[in-house]
mmCIF file with all atom_site columns, C-alpha atoms and ligand atoms in Angstrom:
data_model
loop_
_atom_site.group_PDB
_atom_site.id
_atom_site.type_symbol
_atom_site.label_atom_id
_atom_site.label_alt_id
_atom_site.label_comp_id
_atom_site.label_asym_id
_atom_site.label_entity_id
_atom_site.label_seq_id
_atom_site.pdbx_PDB_ins_code
_atom_site.Cartn_x
_atom_site.Cartn_y
_atom_site.Cartn_z
_atom_site.occupancy
_atom_site.B_iso_or_equiv
_atom_site.pdbx_formal_charge
_atom_site.auth_seq_id
_atom_site.auth_comp_id
_atom_site.auth_asym_id
_atom_site.auth_atom_id
_atom_site.pdbx_PDB_model_num
ATOM   1   C  CA  . MET K 1 1   ? -0.040  0.139  0.329  1.00 0.00 ? 13  MET K CA  1
ATOM   2   C  CA  . ASN K 1 2   ? 1.446   3.206  -0.958 1.00 0.00 ? 14  ASN K CA  1
ATOM   3   C  CA  . LYS K 1 3   ? 1.346   6.053  1.499  1.00 0.00 ? 15  LYS K CA  1
ATOM   4   C  CA  . ILE K 1 4   ? -1.194  8.130  -0.534 1.00 0.00 ? 16  ILE K CA  1
ATOM   5   C  CA  . SER K 1 5   ? -3.575  4.658  -0.522 1.00 0.00 ? 17  SER K CA  1
ATOM   6   C  CA  . LEU K 1 6   ? -2.973  4.388  3.065  1.00 0.00 ? 18  LEU K CA  1
ATOM   7   C  CA  . PHE K 1 7   ? -3.556  8.311  3.923  1.00 0.00 ? 19  PHE K CA  1
ATOM   8   C  CA  . LEU K 1 8   ? -6.624  7.921  1.913  1.00 0.00 ? 20  LEU K CA  1
ATOM   9   C  CA  . THR K 1 9   ? -7.941  4.614  3.873  1.00 0.00 ? 21  THR K CA  1
ATOM   10  C  CA  . ILE K 1 10  ? -6.762  6.361  7.353  1.00 0.00 ? 22  ILE K CA  1
ATOM   11  C  CA  . VAL K 1 11  ? -9.291  9.936  6.414  1.00 0.00 ? 23  VAL K CA  1
ATOM   12  C  CA  . PHE K 1 12  ? -12.460 7.285  4.759  1.00 0.00 ? 24  PHE K CA  1
ATOM   13  C  CA  . THR K 1 13  ? -12.319 5.221  8.326  1.00 0.00 ? 25  THR K CA  1
ATOM   14  C  CA  . LEU K 1 14  ? -12.527 8.165  10.046 1.00 0.00 ? 26  LEU K CA  1
ATOM   15  C  CA  . PHE K 1 15  ? -14.886 9.335  7.868  1.00 0.00 ? 27  PHE K CA  1
ATOM   16  C  CA  . ILE K 1 16  ? -17.022 6.406  8.739  1.00 0.00 ? 28  ILE K CA  1
ATOM   17  C  CA  . LEU K 1 17  ? -16.517 6.303  12.578 1.00 0.00 ? 29  LEU K CA  1
ATOM   18  C  CA  . SER K 1 18  ? -17.675 10.029 12.770 1.00 0.00 ? 30  SER K CA  1
ATOM   19  C  CA  . CYS K 1 19  ? -20.901 9.475  10.597 1.00 0.00 ? 31  CYS K CA  1
ATOM   20  C  CA  . ASN K 1 20  ? -21.731 6.361  12.971 1.00 0.00 ? 32  ASN K CA  1
ATOM   21  C  CA  . LYS K 1 21  ? -20.721 8.224  15.808 1.00 0.00 ? 33  LYS K CA  1
ATOM   22  C  CA  . GLU K 1 22  ? -23.350 11.114 15.392 1.00 0.00 ? 34  GLU K CA  1
ATOM   23  C  CA  . ASP K 1 23  ? -26.268 8.829  13.412 1.00 0.00 ? 35  ASP K CA  1
ATOM   24  C  CA  . LYS K 1 24  ? -26.279 7.123  17.006 1.00 0.00 ? 36  LYS K CA  1
ATOM   25  C  CA  . ILE K 1 25  ? -26.040 10.145 19.148 1.00 0.00 ? 37  ILE K CA  1
ATOM   26  C  CA  . LYS K 1 26  ? -28.856 11.576 16.524 1.00 0.00 ? 38  LYS K CA  1
ATOM   27  C  CA  . LYS K 1 27  ? -31.246 8.379  17.412 1.00 0.00 ? 39  LYS K CA  1
ATOM   28  C  CA  . GLU K 1 28  ? -30.784 8.603  20.763 1.00 0.00 ? 40  GLU K CA  1
ATOM   29  C  CA  . THR K 1 29  ? -32.257 12.276 21.506 1.00 0.00 ? 41  THR K CA  1
ATOM   30  C  CA  . GLU K 1 30  ? -34.442 11.562 18.570 1.00 0.00 ? 42  GLU K CA  1
ATOM   31  C  CA  . ASP K 1 31  ? -36.922 8.669  20.476 1.00 0.00 ? 43  ASP K CA  1
ATOM   32  C  CA  . TYR K 1 32  ? -39.092 11.367 20.501 1.00 0.00 ? 44  TYR K CA  1
ATOM   33  C  CA  . THR K 1 33  ? -39.760 14.776 18.960 1.00 0.00 ? 45  THR K CA  1
ATOM   34  C  CA  . VAL K 1 34  ? -41.964 18.112 18.521 1.00 0.00 ? 46  VAL K CA  1
ATOM   35  C  CA  . TYR K 1 35  ? -42.554 20.481 16.004 1.00 0.00 ? 47  TYR K CA  1
ATOM   36  C  CA  . GLN K 1 36  ? -44.180 23.137 14.663 1.00 0.00 ? 48  GLN K CA  1
ATOM   37  C  CA  . ALA K 1 37  ? -45.170 24.522 18.159 1.00 0.00 ? 49  ALA K CA  1
ATOM   38  C  CA  . ASN K 1 38  ? -46.925 27.720 18.736 1.00 0.00 ? 50  ASN K CA  1
ATOM   39  C  CA  . MET K 1 39  ? -48.782 29.177 21.299 1.00 0.00 ? 51  MET K CA  1
ATOM   40  C  CA  . ARG K 1 40  ? -51.578 32.069 21.065 1.00 0.00 ? 52  ARG K CA  1
ATOM   41  C  CA  . LEU K 1 41  ? -51.267 35.155 22.298 1.00 0.00 ? 53  LEU K CA  1
ATOM   42  C  CA  . PRO K 1 42  ? -54.125 35.423 25.011 1.00 0.00 ? 54  PRO K CA  1
ATOM   43  C  CA  . LEU K 1 43  ? -56.260 38.096 24.233 1.00 0.00 ? 55  LEU K CA  1
ATOM   44  C  CA  . GLY K 1 44  ? -56.707 41.651 25.682 1.00 0.00 ? 56  GLY K CA  1
ATOM   45  C  CA  . ALA K 1 45  ? -57.015 41.338 29.488 1.00 0.00 ? 57  ALA K CA  1
ATOM   46  C  CA  . GLY K 1 46  ? -57.341 37.173 29.171 1.00 0.00 ? 58  GLY K CA  1
ATOM   47  C  CA  . THR K 1 47  ? -55.001 34.777 31.101 1.00 0.00 ? 59  THR K CA  1
ATOM   48  C  CA  . ASN K 1 48  ? -55.765 31.940 29.199 1.00 0.00 ? 60  ASN K CA  1
ATOM   49  C  CA  . SER K 1 49  ? -54.051 30.414 26.086 1.00 0.00 ? 61  SER K CA  1
ATOM   50  C  CA  . VAL K 1 50  ? -53.801 27.349 23.640 1.00 0.00 ? 62  VAL K CA  1
ATOM   51  C  CA  . VAL K 1 51  ? -50.621 25.656 22.620 1.00 0.00 ? 63  VAL K CA  1
ATOM   52  C  CA  . PHE K 1 52  ? -50.643 23.289 19.367 1.00 0.00 ? 64  PHE K CA  1
ATOM   53  C  CA  . PHE K 1 53  ? -48.104 21.095 18.352 1.00 0.00 ? 65  PHE K CA  1
ATOM   54  C  CA  . THR K 1 54  ? -46.656 17.813 16.601 1.00 0.00 ? 66  THR K CA  1
ATOM   55  C  CA  . PHE K 1 55  ? -45.275 14.669 18.781 1.00 0.00 ? 67  PHE K CA  1
ATOM   56  C  CA  . GLN K 1 56  ? -43.447 12.127 16.639 1.00 0.00 ? 68  GLN K CA  1
ATOM   57  C  CA  . ASN K 1 57  ? -43.132 9.286  18.970 1.00 0.00 ? 69  ASN K CA  1
ATOM   58  C  CA  . ASN K 1 58  ? -40.036 7.163  16.720 1.00 0.00 ? 70  ASN K CA  1
ATOM   59  C  CA  . THR K 1 59  ? -39.088 4.603  18.731 1.00 0.00 ? 71  THR K CA  1
ATOM   60  C  CA  . GLU K 1 60  ? -41.279 1.173  18.444 1.00 0.00 ? 72  GLU K CA  1
ATOM   61  C  CA  . GLN K 1 61  ? -42.936 1.162  21.589 1.00 0.00 ? 73  GLN K CA  1
ATOM   62  C  CA  . SER K 1 62  ? -46.620 3.417  22.012 1.00 0.00 ? 74  SER K CA  1
ATOM   63  C  CA  . VAL K 1 63  ? -45.531 6.140  24.830 1.00 0.00 ? 75  VAL K CA  1
ATOM   64  C  CA  . LYS K 1 64  ? -48.568 8.057  26.646 1.00 0.00 ? 76  LYS K CA  1
ATOM   65  C  CA  . VAL K 1 65  ? -47.859 12.047 27.881 1.00 0.00 ? 77  VAL K CA  1
ATOM   66  C  CA  . ILE K 1 66  ? -48.945 11.888 30.773 1.00 0.00 ? 78  ILE K CA  1
ATOM   67  C  CA  . SER K 1 67  ? -48.222 15.999 32.340 1.00 0.00 ? 79  SER K CA  1
ATOM   68  C  CA  . ALA K 1 68  ? -46.783 19.134 31.196 1.00 0.00 ? 80  ALA K CA  1
ATOM   69  C  CA  . THR K 1 69  ? -45.538 22.415 32.632 1.00 0.00 ? 81  THR K CA  1
ATOM   70  C  CA  . SER K 1 70  ? -43.706 25.746 31.302 1.00 0.00 ? 82  SER K CA  1
ATOM   71  C  CA  . SER K 1 71  ? -41.358 28.368 31.726 1.00 0.00 ? 83  SER K CA  1
ATOM   72  C  CA  . LEU K 1 72  ? -44.904 30.160 32.672 1.00 0.00 ? 84  LEU K CA  1
ATOM   73  C  CA  . ASP K 1 73  ? -45.941 31.707 35.482 1.00 0.00 ? 85  ASP K CA  1
ATOM   74  C  CA  . ALA K 1 74  ? -49.787 29.642 35.027 1.00 0.00 ? 86  ALA K CA  1
ATOM   75  C  CA  . LYS K 1 75  ? -50.868 26.045 35.141 1.00 0.00 ? 87  LYS K CA  1
ATOM   76  C  CA  . VAL K 1 76  ? -50.916 23.664 32.213 1.00 0.00 ? 88  VAL K CA  1
ATOM   77  C  CA  . GLU K 1 77  ? -53.238 21.272 31.656 1.00 0.00 ? 89  GLU K CA  1
ATOM   78  C  CA  . ILE K 1 78  ? -53.344 18.218 28.325 1.00 0.00 ? 90  ILE K CA  1
ATOM   79  C  CA  . HIS K 1 79  ? -57.192 18.699 26.850 1.00 0.00 ? 91  HIS K CA  1
ATOM   80  C  CA  . ASN K 1 80  ? -59.279 17.215 24.145 1.00 0.00 ? 92  ASN K CA  1
ATOM   81  C  CA  . VAL K 1 81  ? -62.297 18.782 22.662 1.00 0.00 ? 93  VAL K CA  1
ATOM   82  C  CA  . LEU K 1 82  ? -65.270 16.225 22.642 1.00 0.00 ? 94  LEU K CA  1
ATOM   83  C  CA  . MET K 1 83  ? -68.740 16.718 21.414 1.00 0.00 ? 95  MET K CA  1
ATOM   84  C  CA  . LYS K 1 84  ? -71.874 16.053 23.144 1.00 0.00 ? 96  LYS K CA  1
ATOM   85  C  CA  . ASP K 1 85  ? -75.205 16.909 21.193 1.00 0.00 ? 97  ASP K CA  1
ATOM   86  C  CA  . ASN K 1 86  ? -74.251 18.886 18.892 1.00 0.00 ? 98  ASN K CA  1
ATOM   87  C  CA  . MET K 1 87  ? -72.074 21.434 21.519 1.00 0.00 ? 99  MET K CA  1
ATOM   88  C  CA  . MET K 1 88  ? -68.518 21.092 21.814 1.00 0.00 ? 100 MET K CA  1
ATOM   89  C  CA  . PHE K 1 89  ? -66.655 21.792 25.038 1.00 0.00 ? 101 PHE K CA  1
ATOM   90  C  CA  . MET K 1 90  ? -63.220 20.472 26.473 1.00 0.00 ? 102 MET K CA  1
ATOM   91  C  CA  . GLN K 1 91  ? -61.620 18.574 29.165 1.00 0.00 ? 103 GLN K CA  1
ATOM   92  C  CA  . GLN K 1 92  ? -58.529 17.942 30.583 1.00 0.00 ? 104 GLN K CA  1
ATOM   93  C  CA  . ALA K 1 93  ? -57.184 14.672 29.263 1.00 0.00 ? 105 ALA K CA  1
ATOM   94  C  CA  . GLU K 1 94  ? -55.722 12.034 31.767 1.00 0.00 ? 106 GLU K CA  1
ATOM   95  C  CA  . PHE K 1 95  ? -52.722 11.112 29.147 1.00 0.00 ? 107 PHE K CA  1
ATOM   96  C  CA  . VAL K 1 96  ? -52.467 10.933 25.193 1.00 0.00 ? 108 VAL K CA  1
ATOM   97  C  CA  . GLU K 1 97  ? -51.185 7.805  23.905 1.00 0.00 ? 109 GLU K CA  1
ATOM   98  C  CA  . VAL K 1 98  ? -49.169 7.820  20.994 1.00 0.00 ? 110 VAL K CA  1
ATOM   99  C  CA  . LYS K 1 99  ? -48.172 4.672  18.840 1.00 0.00 ? 111 LYS K CA  1
ATOM   100 C  CA  . ALA K 1 100 ? -45.022 3.346  18.142 1.00 0.00 ? 112 ALA K CA  1
ATOM   101 C  CA  . LYS K 1 101 ? -43.750 5.303  14.793 1.00 0.00 ? 113 LYS K CA  1
ATOM   102 C  CA  . SER K 1 102 ? -46.767 7.542  14.865 1.00 0.00 ? 114 SER K CA  1
ATOM   103 C  CA  . ASN K 1 103 ? -47.681 11.013 15.702 1.00 0.00 ? 115 ASN K CA  1
ATOM   104 C  CA  . ILE K 1 104 ? -50.509 12.878 17.267 1.00 0.00 ? 116 ILE K CA  1
ATOM   105 C  CA  . ILE K 1 105 ? -51.173 16.476 16.267 1.00 0.00 ? 117 ILE K CA  1
ATOM   106 C  CA  . PHE K 1 106 ? -52.285 18.720 19.372 1.00 0.00 ? 118 PHE K CA  1
ATOM   107 C  CA  . LYS K 1 107 ? -54.359 21.023 17.274 1.00 0.00 ? 119 LYS K CA  1
ATOM   108 C  CA  . SER K 1 108 ? -57.599 22.920 17.897 1.00 0.00 ? 120 SER K CA  1
ATOM   109 C  CA  . GLY K 1 109 ? -61.076 20.613 18.062 1.00 0.00 ? 121 GLY K CA  1
ATOM   110 C  CA  . SER K 1 110 ? -58.401 18.107 19.161 1.00 0.00 ? 122 SER K CA  1
ATOM   111 C  CA  . TYR K 1 111 ? -56.040 17.616 22.013 1.00 0.00 ? 123 TYR K CA  1
ATOM   112 C  CA  . HIS K 1 112 ? -54.102 20.530 22.990 1.00 0.00 ? 124 HIS K CA  1
ATOM   113 C  CA  . LEU K 1 113 ? -51.922 22.024 26.018 1.00 0.00 ? 125 LEU K CA  1
ATOM   114 C  CA  . MET K 1 114 ? -54.251 24.656 27.897 1.00 0.00 ? 126 MET K CA  1
ATOM   115 C  CA  . VAL K 1 115 ? -52.511 26.815 30.022 1.00 0.00 ? 127 VAL K CA  1
ATOM   116 C  CA  . MET K 1 116 ? -54.142 28.886 32.459 1.00 0.00 ? 128 MET K CA  1
ATOM   117 C  CA  . GLY K 1 117 ? -53.797 31.748 34.731 1.00 0.00 ? 129 GLY K CA  1
ATOM   118 C  CA  . ILE K 1 118 ? -51.031 33.287 32.755 1.00 0.00 ? 130 ILE K CA  1
ATOM   119 C  CA  . LYS K 1 119 ? -49.393 36.085 34.982 1.00 0.00 ? 131 LYS K CA  1
ATOM   120 C  CA  . ASP K 1 120 ? -46.304 36.674 32.867 1.00 0.00 ? 132 ASP K CA  1
ATOM   121 C  CA  . LYS K 1 121 ? -46.777 39.621 29.681 1.00 0.00 ? 133 LYS K CA  1
ATOM   122 C  CA  . LEU K 1 122 ? -46.764 37.611 26.416 1.00 0.00 ? 134 LEU K CA  1
ATOM   123 C  CA  . LYS K 1 123 ? -46.138 39.207 23.185 1.00 0.00 ? 135 LYS K CA  1
ATOM   124 C  CA  . ALA K 1 124 ? -46.008 37.974 19.845 1.00 0.00 ? 136 ALA K CA  1
ATOM   125 C  CA  . LYS K 1 125 ? -42.588 36.224 19.091 1.00 0.00 ? 137 LYS K CA  1
ATOM   126 C  CA  . ASP K 1 126 ? -42.105 35.461 22.603 1.00 0.00 ? 138 ASP K CA  1
ATOM   127 C  CA  . LEU K 1 127 ? -40.426 31.775 23.233 1.00 0.00 ? 139 LEU K CA  1
ATOM   128 C  CA  . VAL K 1 128 ? -42.422 30.131 25.520 1.00 0.00 ? 140 VAL K CA  1
ATOM   129 C  CA  . THR K 1 129 ? -40.701 26.643 26.964 1.00 0.00 ? 141 THR K CA  1
ATOM   130 C  CA  . PHE K 1 130 ? -42.917 23.814 27.551 1.00 0.00 ? 142 PHE K CA  1
ATOM   131 C  CA  . THR K 1 131 ? -41.762 19.869 29.465 1.00 0.00 ? 143 THR K CA  1
ATOM   132 C  CA  . LEU K 1 132 ? -43.867 16.868 28.793 1.00 0.00 ? 144 LEU K CA  1
ATOM   133 C  CA  . GLU K 1 133 ? -44.043 14.252 31.226 1.00 0.00 ? 145 GLU K CA  1
ATOM   134 C  CA  . LEU K 1 134 ? -44.234 10.624 29.498 1.00 0.00 ? 146 LEU K CA  1
ATOM   135 C  CA  . ASP K 1 135 ? -45.568 7.669  31.494 1.00 0.00 ? 147 ASP K CA  1
ATOM   136 C  CA  . ASN K 1 136 ? -41.770 6.132  31.077 1.00 0.00 ? 148 ASN K CA  1
ATOM   137 C  CA  . LYS K 1 137 ? -40.521 8.627  33.075 1.00 0.00 ? 149 LYS K CA  1
ATOM   138 C  CA  . GLU K 1 138 ? -39.106 10.997 29.967 1.00 0.00 ? 150 GLU K CA  1
ATOM   139 C  CA  . LYS K 1 139 ? -39.443 14.626 30.266 1.00 0.00 ? 151 LYS K CA  1
ATOM   140 C  CA  . ILE K 1 140 ? -39.471 16.232 26.351 1.00 0.00 ? 152 ILE K CA  1
ATOM   141 C  CA  . THR K 1 141 ? -38.973 19.932 26.296 1.00 0.00 ? 153 THR K CA  1
ATOM   142 C  CA  . PHE K 1 142 ? -39.641 22.145 23.837 1.00 0.00 ? 154 PHE K CA  1
ATOM   143 C  CA  . LYS K 1 143 ? -40.527 26.090 22.778 1.00 0.00 ? 155 LYS K CA  1
ATOM   144 C  CA  . ALA K 1 144 ? -43.313 27.209 21.428 1.00 0.00 ? 156 ALA K CA  1
ATOM   145 C  CA  . SER K 1 145 ? -43.482 30.980 19.686 1.00 0.00 ? 157 SER K CA  1
ATOM   146 C  CA  . VAL K 1 146 ? -46.320 32.595 20.628 1.00 0.00 ? 158 VAL K CA  1
ATOM   147 C  CA  . GLU K 1 147 ? -48.865 33.979 17.495 1.00 0.00 ? 159 GLU K CA  1
ATOM   148 C  CA  . GLY K 1 148 ? -51.315 36.472 17.263 1.00 0.00 ? 160 GLY K CA  1
ATOM   149 C  CA  . LEU K 1 149 ? -54.721 35.027 16.178 1.00 0.00 ? 161 LEU K CA  1
ATOM   150 C  CA  . ASN K 1 150 ? -53.910 35.446 12.620 1.00 0.00 ? 162 ASN K CA  1
ATOM   151 C  CA  . LYS K 1 151 ? -51.288 33.295 12.389 1.00 0.00 ? 163 LYS K CA  1
ATOM   152 C  CA  . ILE K 1 152 ? -52.595 30.259 13.948 1.00 0.00 ? 164 ILE K CA  1
ATOM   153 C  CA  . HIS K 1 153 ? -56.370 29.922 12.536 1.00 0.00 ? 165 HIS K CA  1
ATOM   154 C  CA  . SER K 1 154 ? -57.901 28.691 15.197 1.00 0.00 ? 166 SER K CA  1
ATOM   155 C  CA  . LYS K 1 155 ? -61.416 28.332 17.103 1.00 0.00 ? 167 LYS K CA  1
ATOM   156 C  CA  . HIS K 1 156 ? -60.686 27.088 20.336 1.00 0.00 ? 168 HIS K CA  1
HETATM 157 CU CU1 . CU  I 2 .   ? -58.895 23.755 26.486 1.00 0.00 ? 213 CU  I CU1 1
#
């Protein structure tokens, strides 16, 4: 083996090793992903808000989201929207189950995080940190951007 091919072999080997390492780290930290998270800006003097996002379960096991907290001085609950006698109403959900290799979209008219009694002064484009607790004791933290009503298109 001449010097150049030896050098190339070493470089190539290091490249493969570094790729593997990165893949592994990525996989470990991305069992669960939350994306497209946004929070509605409370209207006027309102102190309640809703948070919408997609929760993706990349693992082979189903998982339950059992509670949520936030960086705000406020109470956070998991809610669902139900229909009864042609009326829509929302109700606290004990958990949201996300099947293996699938996702649940927390959206208007469905599951959402309800943030109540917000004491913080919020404005559009603020980032609020939320943490979801799973039934396997894992915690998933994500940031939701605060959006005015016109951006979220929702009727909660
Ligand atoms: Cu609600």
